[in-house]
Every structure is written in C-alpha cells, then in structure tokens.
mmCIF file of C-alpha atoms and ligand atoms in Angstrom:
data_model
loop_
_atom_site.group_PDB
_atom_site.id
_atom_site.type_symbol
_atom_site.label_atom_id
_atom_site.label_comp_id
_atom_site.label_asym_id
_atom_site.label_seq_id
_atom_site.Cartn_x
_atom_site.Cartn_y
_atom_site.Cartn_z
ATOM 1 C CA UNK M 1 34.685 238.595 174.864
ATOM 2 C CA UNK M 2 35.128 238.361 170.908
ATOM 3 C CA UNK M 3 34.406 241.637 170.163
ATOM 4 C CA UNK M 4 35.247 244.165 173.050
ATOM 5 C CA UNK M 5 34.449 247.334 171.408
ATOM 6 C CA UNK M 6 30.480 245.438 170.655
ATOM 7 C CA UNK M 7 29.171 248.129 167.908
ATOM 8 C CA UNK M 8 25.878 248.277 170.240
ATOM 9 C CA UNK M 9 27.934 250.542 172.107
ATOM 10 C CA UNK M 10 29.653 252.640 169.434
ATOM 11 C CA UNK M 11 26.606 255.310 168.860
ATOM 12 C CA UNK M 12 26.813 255.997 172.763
ATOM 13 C CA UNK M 13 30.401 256.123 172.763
ATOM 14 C CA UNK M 14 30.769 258.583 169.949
ATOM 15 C CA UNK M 15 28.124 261.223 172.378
ATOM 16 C CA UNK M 16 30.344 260.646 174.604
ATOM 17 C CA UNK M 17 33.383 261.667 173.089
ATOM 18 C CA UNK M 18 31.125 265.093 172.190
ATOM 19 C CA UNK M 19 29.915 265.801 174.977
ATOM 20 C CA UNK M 20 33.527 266.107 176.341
ATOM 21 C CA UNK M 21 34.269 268.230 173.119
ATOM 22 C CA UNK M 22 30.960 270.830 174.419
ATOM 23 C CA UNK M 23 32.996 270.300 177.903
ATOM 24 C CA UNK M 24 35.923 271.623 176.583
ATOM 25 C CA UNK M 25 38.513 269.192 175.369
ATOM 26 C CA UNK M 26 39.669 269.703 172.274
ATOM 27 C CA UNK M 27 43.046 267.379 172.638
ATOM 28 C CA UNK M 28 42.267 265.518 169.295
ATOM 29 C CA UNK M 29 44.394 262.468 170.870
ATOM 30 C CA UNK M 30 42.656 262.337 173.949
ATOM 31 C CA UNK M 31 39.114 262.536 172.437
ATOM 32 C CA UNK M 32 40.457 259.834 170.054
ATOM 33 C CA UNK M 33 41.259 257.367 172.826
ATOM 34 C CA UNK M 34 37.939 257.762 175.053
ATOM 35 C CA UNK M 35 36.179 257.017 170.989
ATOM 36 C CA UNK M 36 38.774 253.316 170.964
ATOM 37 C CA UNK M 37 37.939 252.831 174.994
ATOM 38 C CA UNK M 38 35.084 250.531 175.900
ATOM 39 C CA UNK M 39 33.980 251.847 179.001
ATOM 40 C CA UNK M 40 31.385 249.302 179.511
ATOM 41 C CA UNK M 41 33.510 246.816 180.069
ATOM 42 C CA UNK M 42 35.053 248.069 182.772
ATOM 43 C CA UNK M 43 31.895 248.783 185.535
ATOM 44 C CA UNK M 44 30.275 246.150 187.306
ATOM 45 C CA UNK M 45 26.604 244.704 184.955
ATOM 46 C CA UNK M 46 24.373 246.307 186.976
ATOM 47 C CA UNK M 47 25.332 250.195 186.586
ATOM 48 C CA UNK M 48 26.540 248.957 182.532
ATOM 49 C CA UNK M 49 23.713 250.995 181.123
ATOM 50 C CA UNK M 50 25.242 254.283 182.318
ATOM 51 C CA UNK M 51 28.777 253.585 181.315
ATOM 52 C CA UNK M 52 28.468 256.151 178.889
ATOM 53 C CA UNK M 53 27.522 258.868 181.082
ATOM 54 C CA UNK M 54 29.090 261.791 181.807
ATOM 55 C CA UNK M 55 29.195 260.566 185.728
ATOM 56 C CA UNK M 56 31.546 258.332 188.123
ATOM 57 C CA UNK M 57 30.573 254.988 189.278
ATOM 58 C CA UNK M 58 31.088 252.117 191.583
ATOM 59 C CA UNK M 59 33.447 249.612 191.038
ATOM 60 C CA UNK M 60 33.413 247.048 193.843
ATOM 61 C CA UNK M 61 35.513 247.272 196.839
ATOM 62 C CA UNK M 62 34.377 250.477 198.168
ATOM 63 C CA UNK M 63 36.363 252.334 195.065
ATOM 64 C CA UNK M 64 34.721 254.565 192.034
ATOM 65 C CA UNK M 65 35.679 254.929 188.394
ATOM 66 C CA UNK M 66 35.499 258.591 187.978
ATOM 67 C CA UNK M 67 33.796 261.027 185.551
ATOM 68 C CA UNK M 68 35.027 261.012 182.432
ATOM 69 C CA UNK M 69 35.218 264.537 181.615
ATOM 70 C CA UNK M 70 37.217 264.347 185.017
ATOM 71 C CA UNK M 71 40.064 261.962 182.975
ATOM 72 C CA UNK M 72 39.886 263.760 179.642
ATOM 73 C CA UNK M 73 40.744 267.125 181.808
ATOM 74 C CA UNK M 74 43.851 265.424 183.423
ATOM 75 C CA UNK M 75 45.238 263.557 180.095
ATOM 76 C CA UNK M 76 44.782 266.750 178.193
ATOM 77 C CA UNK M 77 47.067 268.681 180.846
ATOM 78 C CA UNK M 78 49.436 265.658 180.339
ATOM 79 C CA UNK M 79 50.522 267.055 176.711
ATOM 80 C CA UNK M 80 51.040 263.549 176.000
ATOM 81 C CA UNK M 81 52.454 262.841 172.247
ATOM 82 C CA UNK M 82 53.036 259.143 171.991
ATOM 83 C CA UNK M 83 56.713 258.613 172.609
ATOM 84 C CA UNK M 84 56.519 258.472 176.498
ATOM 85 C CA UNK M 85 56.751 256.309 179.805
ATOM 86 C CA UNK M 86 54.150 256.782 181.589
ATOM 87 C CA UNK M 87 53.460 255.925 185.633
ATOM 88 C CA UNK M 88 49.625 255.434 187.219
ATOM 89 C CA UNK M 89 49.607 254.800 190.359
ATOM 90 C CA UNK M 90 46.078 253.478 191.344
ATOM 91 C CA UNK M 91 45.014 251.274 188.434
ATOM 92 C CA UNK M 92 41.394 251.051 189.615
ATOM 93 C CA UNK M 93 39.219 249.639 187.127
ATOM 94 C CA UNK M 94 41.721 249.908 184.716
ATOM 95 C CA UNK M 95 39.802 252.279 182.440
ATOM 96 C CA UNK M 96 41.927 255.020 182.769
ATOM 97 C CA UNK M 97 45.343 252.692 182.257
ATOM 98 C CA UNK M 98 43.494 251.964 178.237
ATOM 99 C CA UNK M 99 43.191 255.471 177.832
ATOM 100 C CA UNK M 100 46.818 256.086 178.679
ATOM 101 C CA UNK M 101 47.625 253.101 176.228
ATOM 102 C CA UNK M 102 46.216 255.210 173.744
ATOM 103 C CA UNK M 103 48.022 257.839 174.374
ATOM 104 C CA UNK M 104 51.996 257.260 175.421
ATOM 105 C CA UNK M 105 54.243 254.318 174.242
ATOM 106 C CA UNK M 106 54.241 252.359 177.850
ATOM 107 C CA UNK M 107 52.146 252.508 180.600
ATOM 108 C CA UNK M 108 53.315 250.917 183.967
ATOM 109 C CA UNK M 109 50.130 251.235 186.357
ATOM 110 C CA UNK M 110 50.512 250.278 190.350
ATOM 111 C CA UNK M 111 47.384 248.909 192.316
ATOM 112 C CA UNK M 112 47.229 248.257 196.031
ATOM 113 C CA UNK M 113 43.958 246.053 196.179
ATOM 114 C CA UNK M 114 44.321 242.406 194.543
ATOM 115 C CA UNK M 115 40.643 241.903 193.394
ATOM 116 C CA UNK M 116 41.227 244.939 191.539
ATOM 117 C CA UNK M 117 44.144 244.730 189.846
ATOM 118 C CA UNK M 118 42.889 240.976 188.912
ATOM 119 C CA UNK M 119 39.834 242.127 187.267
ATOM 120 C CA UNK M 120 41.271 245.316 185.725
ATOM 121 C CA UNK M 121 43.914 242.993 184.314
ATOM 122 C CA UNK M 122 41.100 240.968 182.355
ATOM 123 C CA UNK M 123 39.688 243.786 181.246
ATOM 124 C CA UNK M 124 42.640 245.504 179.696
ATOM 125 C CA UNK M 125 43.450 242.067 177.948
ATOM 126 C CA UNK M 126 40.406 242.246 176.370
ATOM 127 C CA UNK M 127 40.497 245.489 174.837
ATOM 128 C CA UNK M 128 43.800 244.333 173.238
ATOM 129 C CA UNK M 129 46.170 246.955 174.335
ATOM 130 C CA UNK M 130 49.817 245.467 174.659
ATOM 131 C CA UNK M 131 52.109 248.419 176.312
ATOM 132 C CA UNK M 132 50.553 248.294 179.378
ATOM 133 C CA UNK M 133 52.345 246.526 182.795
ATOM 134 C CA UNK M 134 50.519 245.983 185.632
ATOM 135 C CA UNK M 135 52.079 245.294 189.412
ATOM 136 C CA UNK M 136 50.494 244.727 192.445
ATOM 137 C CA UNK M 137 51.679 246.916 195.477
ATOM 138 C CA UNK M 138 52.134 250.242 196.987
ATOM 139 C CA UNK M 139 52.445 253.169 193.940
ATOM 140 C CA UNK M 140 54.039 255.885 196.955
ATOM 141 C CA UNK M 141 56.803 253.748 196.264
ATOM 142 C CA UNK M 142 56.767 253.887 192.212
ATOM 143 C CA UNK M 143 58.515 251.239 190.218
ATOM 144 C CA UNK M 144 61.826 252.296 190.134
ATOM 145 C CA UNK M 145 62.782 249.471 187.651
ATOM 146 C CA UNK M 146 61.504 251.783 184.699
ATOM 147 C CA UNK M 147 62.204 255.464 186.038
ATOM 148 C CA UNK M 148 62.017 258.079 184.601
ATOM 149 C CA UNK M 149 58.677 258.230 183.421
ATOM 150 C CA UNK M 150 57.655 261.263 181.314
ATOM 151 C CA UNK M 151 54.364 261.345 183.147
ATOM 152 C CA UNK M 152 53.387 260.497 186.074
ATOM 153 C CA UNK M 153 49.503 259.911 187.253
ATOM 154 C CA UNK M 154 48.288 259.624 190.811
ATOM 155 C CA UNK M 155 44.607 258.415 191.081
ATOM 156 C CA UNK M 156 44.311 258.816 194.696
ATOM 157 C CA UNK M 157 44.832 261.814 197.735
ATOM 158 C CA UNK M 158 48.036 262.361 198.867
ATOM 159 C CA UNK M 159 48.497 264.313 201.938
ATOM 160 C CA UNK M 160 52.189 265.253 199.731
ATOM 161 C CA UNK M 161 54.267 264.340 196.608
ATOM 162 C CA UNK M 162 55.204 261.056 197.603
ATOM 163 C CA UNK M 163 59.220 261.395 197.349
ATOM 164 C CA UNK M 164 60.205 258.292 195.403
ATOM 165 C CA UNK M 165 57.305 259.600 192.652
ATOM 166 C CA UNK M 166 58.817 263.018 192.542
ATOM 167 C CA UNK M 167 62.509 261.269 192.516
ATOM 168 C CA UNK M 168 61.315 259.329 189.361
ATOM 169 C CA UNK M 169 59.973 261.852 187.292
ATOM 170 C CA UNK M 170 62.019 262.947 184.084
ATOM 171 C CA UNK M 171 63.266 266.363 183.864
ATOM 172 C CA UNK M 172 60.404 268.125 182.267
ATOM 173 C CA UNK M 173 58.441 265.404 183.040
ATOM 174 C CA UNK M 174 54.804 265.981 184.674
ATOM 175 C CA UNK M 175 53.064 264.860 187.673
ATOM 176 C CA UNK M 176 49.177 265.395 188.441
ATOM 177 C CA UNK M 177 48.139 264.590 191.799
ATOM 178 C CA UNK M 178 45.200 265.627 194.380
ATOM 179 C CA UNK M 179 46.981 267.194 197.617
ATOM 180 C CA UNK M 180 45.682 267.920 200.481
ATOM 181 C CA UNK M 181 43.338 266.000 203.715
ATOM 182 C CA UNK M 182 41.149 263.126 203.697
ATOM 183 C CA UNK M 183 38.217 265.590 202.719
ATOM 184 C CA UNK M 184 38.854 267.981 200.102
ATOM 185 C CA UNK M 185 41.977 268.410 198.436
ATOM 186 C CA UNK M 186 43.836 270.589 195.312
ATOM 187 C CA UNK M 187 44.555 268.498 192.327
ATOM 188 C CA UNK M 188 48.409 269.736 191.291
ATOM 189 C CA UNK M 189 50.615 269.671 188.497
ATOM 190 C CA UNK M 190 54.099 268.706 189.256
ATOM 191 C CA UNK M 191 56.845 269.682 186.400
ATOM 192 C CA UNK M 192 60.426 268.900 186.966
ATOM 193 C CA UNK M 193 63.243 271.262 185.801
ATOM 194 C CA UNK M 194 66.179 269.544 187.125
ATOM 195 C CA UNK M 195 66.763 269.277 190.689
ATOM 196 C CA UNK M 196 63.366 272.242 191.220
ATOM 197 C CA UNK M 197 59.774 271.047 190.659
ATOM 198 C CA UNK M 198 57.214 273.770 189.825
ATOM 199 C CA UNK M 199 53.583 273.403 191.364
ATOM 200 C CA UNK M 200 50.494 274.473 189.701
ATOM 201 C CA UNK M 201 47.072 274.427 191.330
ATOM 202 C CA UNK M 202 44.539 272.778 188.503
ATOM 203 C CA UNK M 203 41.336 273.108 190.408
ATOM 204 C CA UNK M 204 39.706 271.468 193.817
ATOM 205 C CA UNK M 205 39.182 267.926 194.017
ATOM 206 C CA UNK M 206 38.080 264.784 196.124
ATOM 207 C CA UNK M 207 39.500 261.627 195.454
ATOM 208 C CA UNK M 208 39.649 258.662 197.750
ATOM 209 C CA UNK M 209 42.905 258.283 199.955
ATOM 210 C CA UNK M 210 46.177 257.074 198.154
ATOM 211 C CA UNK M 211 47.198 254.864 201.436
ATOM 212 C CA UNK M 212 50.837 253.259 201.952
ATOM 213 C CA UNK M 213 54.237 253.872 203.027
ATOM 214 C CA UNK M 214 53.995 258.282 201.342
ATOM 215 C CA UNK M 215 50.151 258.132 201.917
ATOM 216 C CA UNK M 216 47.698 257.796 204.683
ATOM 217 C CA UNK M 217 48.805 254.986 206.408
ATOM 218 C CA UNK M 218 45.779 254.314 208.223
HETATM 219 N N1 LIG H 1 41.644 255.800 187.786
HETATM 220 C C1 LIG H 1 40.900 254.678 188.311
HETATM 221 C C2 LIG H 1 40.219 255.005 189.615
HETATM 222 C C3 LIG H 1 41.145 254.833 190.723
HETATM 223 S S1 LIG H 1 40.445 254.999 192.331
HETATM 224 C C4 LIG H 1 39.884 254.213 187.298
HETATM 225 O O1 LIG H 1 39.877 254.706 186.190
HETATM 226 O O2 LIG H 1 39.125 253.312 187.601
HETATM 227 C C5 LIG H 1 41.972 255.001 193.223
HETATM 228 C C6 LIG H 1 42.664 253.677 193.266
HETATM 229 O O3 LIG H 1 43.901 253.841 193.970
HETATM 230 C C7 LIG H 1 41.913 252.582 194.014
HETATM 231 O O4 LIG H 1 41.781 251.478 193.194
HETATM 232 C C8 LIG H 1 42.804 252.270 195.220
HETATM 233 O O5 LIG H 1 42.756 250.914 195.607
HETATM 234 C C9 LIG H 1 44.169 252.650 194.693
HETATM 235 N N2 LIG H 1 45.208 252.944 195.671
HETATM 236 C C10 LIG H 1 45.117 253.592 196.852
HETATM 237 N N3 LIG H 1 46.321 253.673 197.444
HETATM 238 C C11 LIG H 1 47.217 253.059 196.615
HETATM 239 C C12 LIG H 1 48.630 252.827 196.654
HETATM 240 N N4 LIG H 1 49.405 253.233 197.673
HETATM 241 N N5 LIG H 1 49.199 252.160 195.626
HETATM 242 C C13 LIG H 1 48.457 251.734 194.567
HETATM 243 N N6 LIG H 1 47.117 251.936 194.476
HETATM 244 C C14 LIG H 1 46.511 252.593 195.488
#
C-alpha cells in the first residue's frame, strides 16, 4: 500500500467529513481526523465502495464497523485535546483506534478475536500512525501496565462497568460504554472524581456483546 490515503478517495472523504458537520459535530479535531482516516482500507473489497457512507458495515467474523456519525458522536463527548492516554477496548477493524491516534497522544486498544486484531494491525501500519499499541486478549480486564488512561472507550455491551476499567480510569478521566442486556442497551458516560464516578445516559444503543471475564461470558 504506497499511498494509503489514494487521492481517488479524498473527494468522498471530504462529504464525509460534512455530512457529519450537517449531523452535528462541530469538534474541529474530530472532523479533522475522520478527513486524515482512510476508511476504505479498513472494510472487507466487496462493501469498499460504501466506505464512505454514512452507514455500518461488515467486517468478517460476525463483527460490524459502525456508523460513522456513531464514532464522531462518542469522540466528540471524549473532549479529547491531544495530551492523553487513551484505552479501547474492542479494536475491531481498527478504524476507530486511527481516529483516536488522531486525537490523544497514545492509544492502547484491546481485541479478543486474533484474525481481527491481525488484520486491524496491518491496517493501522499502513496508515502510518505510530502511538498506537495493540494486545490481544480480554479488554474487561484493561491493561493495567499503562493505567490511568484519561479516556477510556468500550466498543462492545457490557451488562456493567467492568471493575478493573473503572479502577483504571484517571480522576476526571472519562469512560463511554453501552450498558445494559444482550438486546438493547444505554450508551453511558463514566467520569471519575476521585473515589465517586458520575453516570450520564448519552442516548440508546445496540452494540454487539463485550464477552470475557466483566462481560457476557457466554
Ligand atoms: N470500534 C470497532 C468496532 C468494534 S465491534 C471498529 O471501529 O471497527 C466490537 C469489538 O469488540 C469486536 O471486534 C469484538 O471482537 C470485540 N470484543 C468483544 N469482547 C471483547 C473483550 N472482552 N475484549 C476485547 N475485545 C472484545
């Protein structure tokens, strides 16, 4: 891949970026990464023509990368400013992990599934991003090595805060995850003051399950 950005893509790239301006972001930073983000290169050939839609899309082992309106919304409520550690847990495709190398100084993202962290760990070479670690395992568990993290992102439904995630979260740190059943859940923010975390209800979601050792377990 010499040229990962391939201008072919820039024109549908930049509608993308305004259509999530009409949709209501207006995080100059945030916009700014999903314009440097070569979405294409993350979703399988066959559904390439659409990366630059509005819309979610199959990534191969029964997972989805989701809307990206739906990842602008979340990054914007992250307040992100460029100085901070951040957690994913759920790497996915790894398009969202780019975006957050955009946007914070580190990014340490956790994936459970092995073809998918391999592949997403191609991609993100490719677009040239350097602050980004990758592990292989269960994210309930976080990656205590590099706690606190200023932010911390949780890709999949939880039935609760995993403990270890709210454990390494930075006072006044943030966490946004979707709580709640296998079918429909609440996507949260999570702010720590100290020893007390304050919840606020974002707006209803459905995610696929976060599984392991804090998550659904089977
Ligand atoms: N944000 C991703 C989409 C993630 S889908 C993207 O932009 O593509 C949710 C991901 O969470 C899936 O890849 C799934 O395999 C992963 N996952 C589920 N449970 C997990 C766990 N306990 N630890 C790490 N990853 C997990």
């Amino acid at each position: 891949m010499a040229n990962p950005m391939m201008p072919e893509y820039r024109g549908a790239r930049r509608r993308l970026v305004e259509t999530l301006q009409e949709s209501g972001i207006s995080d100059l930073a945030v916009l700014h990464a999903f314009e440097q983000t070569p979405r294409h290169l993350f979703v399988p050939s066959g559904v390439r023509h659409r990366a630059y839609e509005d819309s979610a899309l199959p990534i191969g082992s029964g997972q989805t990368i989701s809307q990206p309106s739906v990842h602008a919304r979340y990054l914007q409520l992250l307040q992100l400013k460029g100085h901070e550690k951040v957690l994913e847990v759920g790497t996915g495709s790894g398009y969202q992990t780019v975006l957050l190398a955009h946007l914070a100084a580190r990014v340490f993202s956790i994936e459970l599934v092995p073809e998918l962290l391999e592949r997403a760990r191609d991609v993100i070479a490719a677009c040239e991003v350097r602050n980004v670690s990758l592990m292989l395992g269960d994210g309930t568990l976080g990656w205590r090595e590099h706690a606190p993290y200023d932010a911390i992102l949780v890709s999949a439904a939880a039935p609760d805060i995993p403990r270890p995630l709210a454990e390494q979260l930075a006072d006044g740190g943030r966490m946004i995850v979707p709580l709640g059943t296998l079918d429909e859940q609440m996507l949260v923010m999570v702010t720590r003051r100290g020893d007390a975390y304050e919840r606020r209800d974002i707006t209803p979601v459905r995610f696929v399950p976060l599984l392991g050792t804090h998550g659904w377990s089977g």
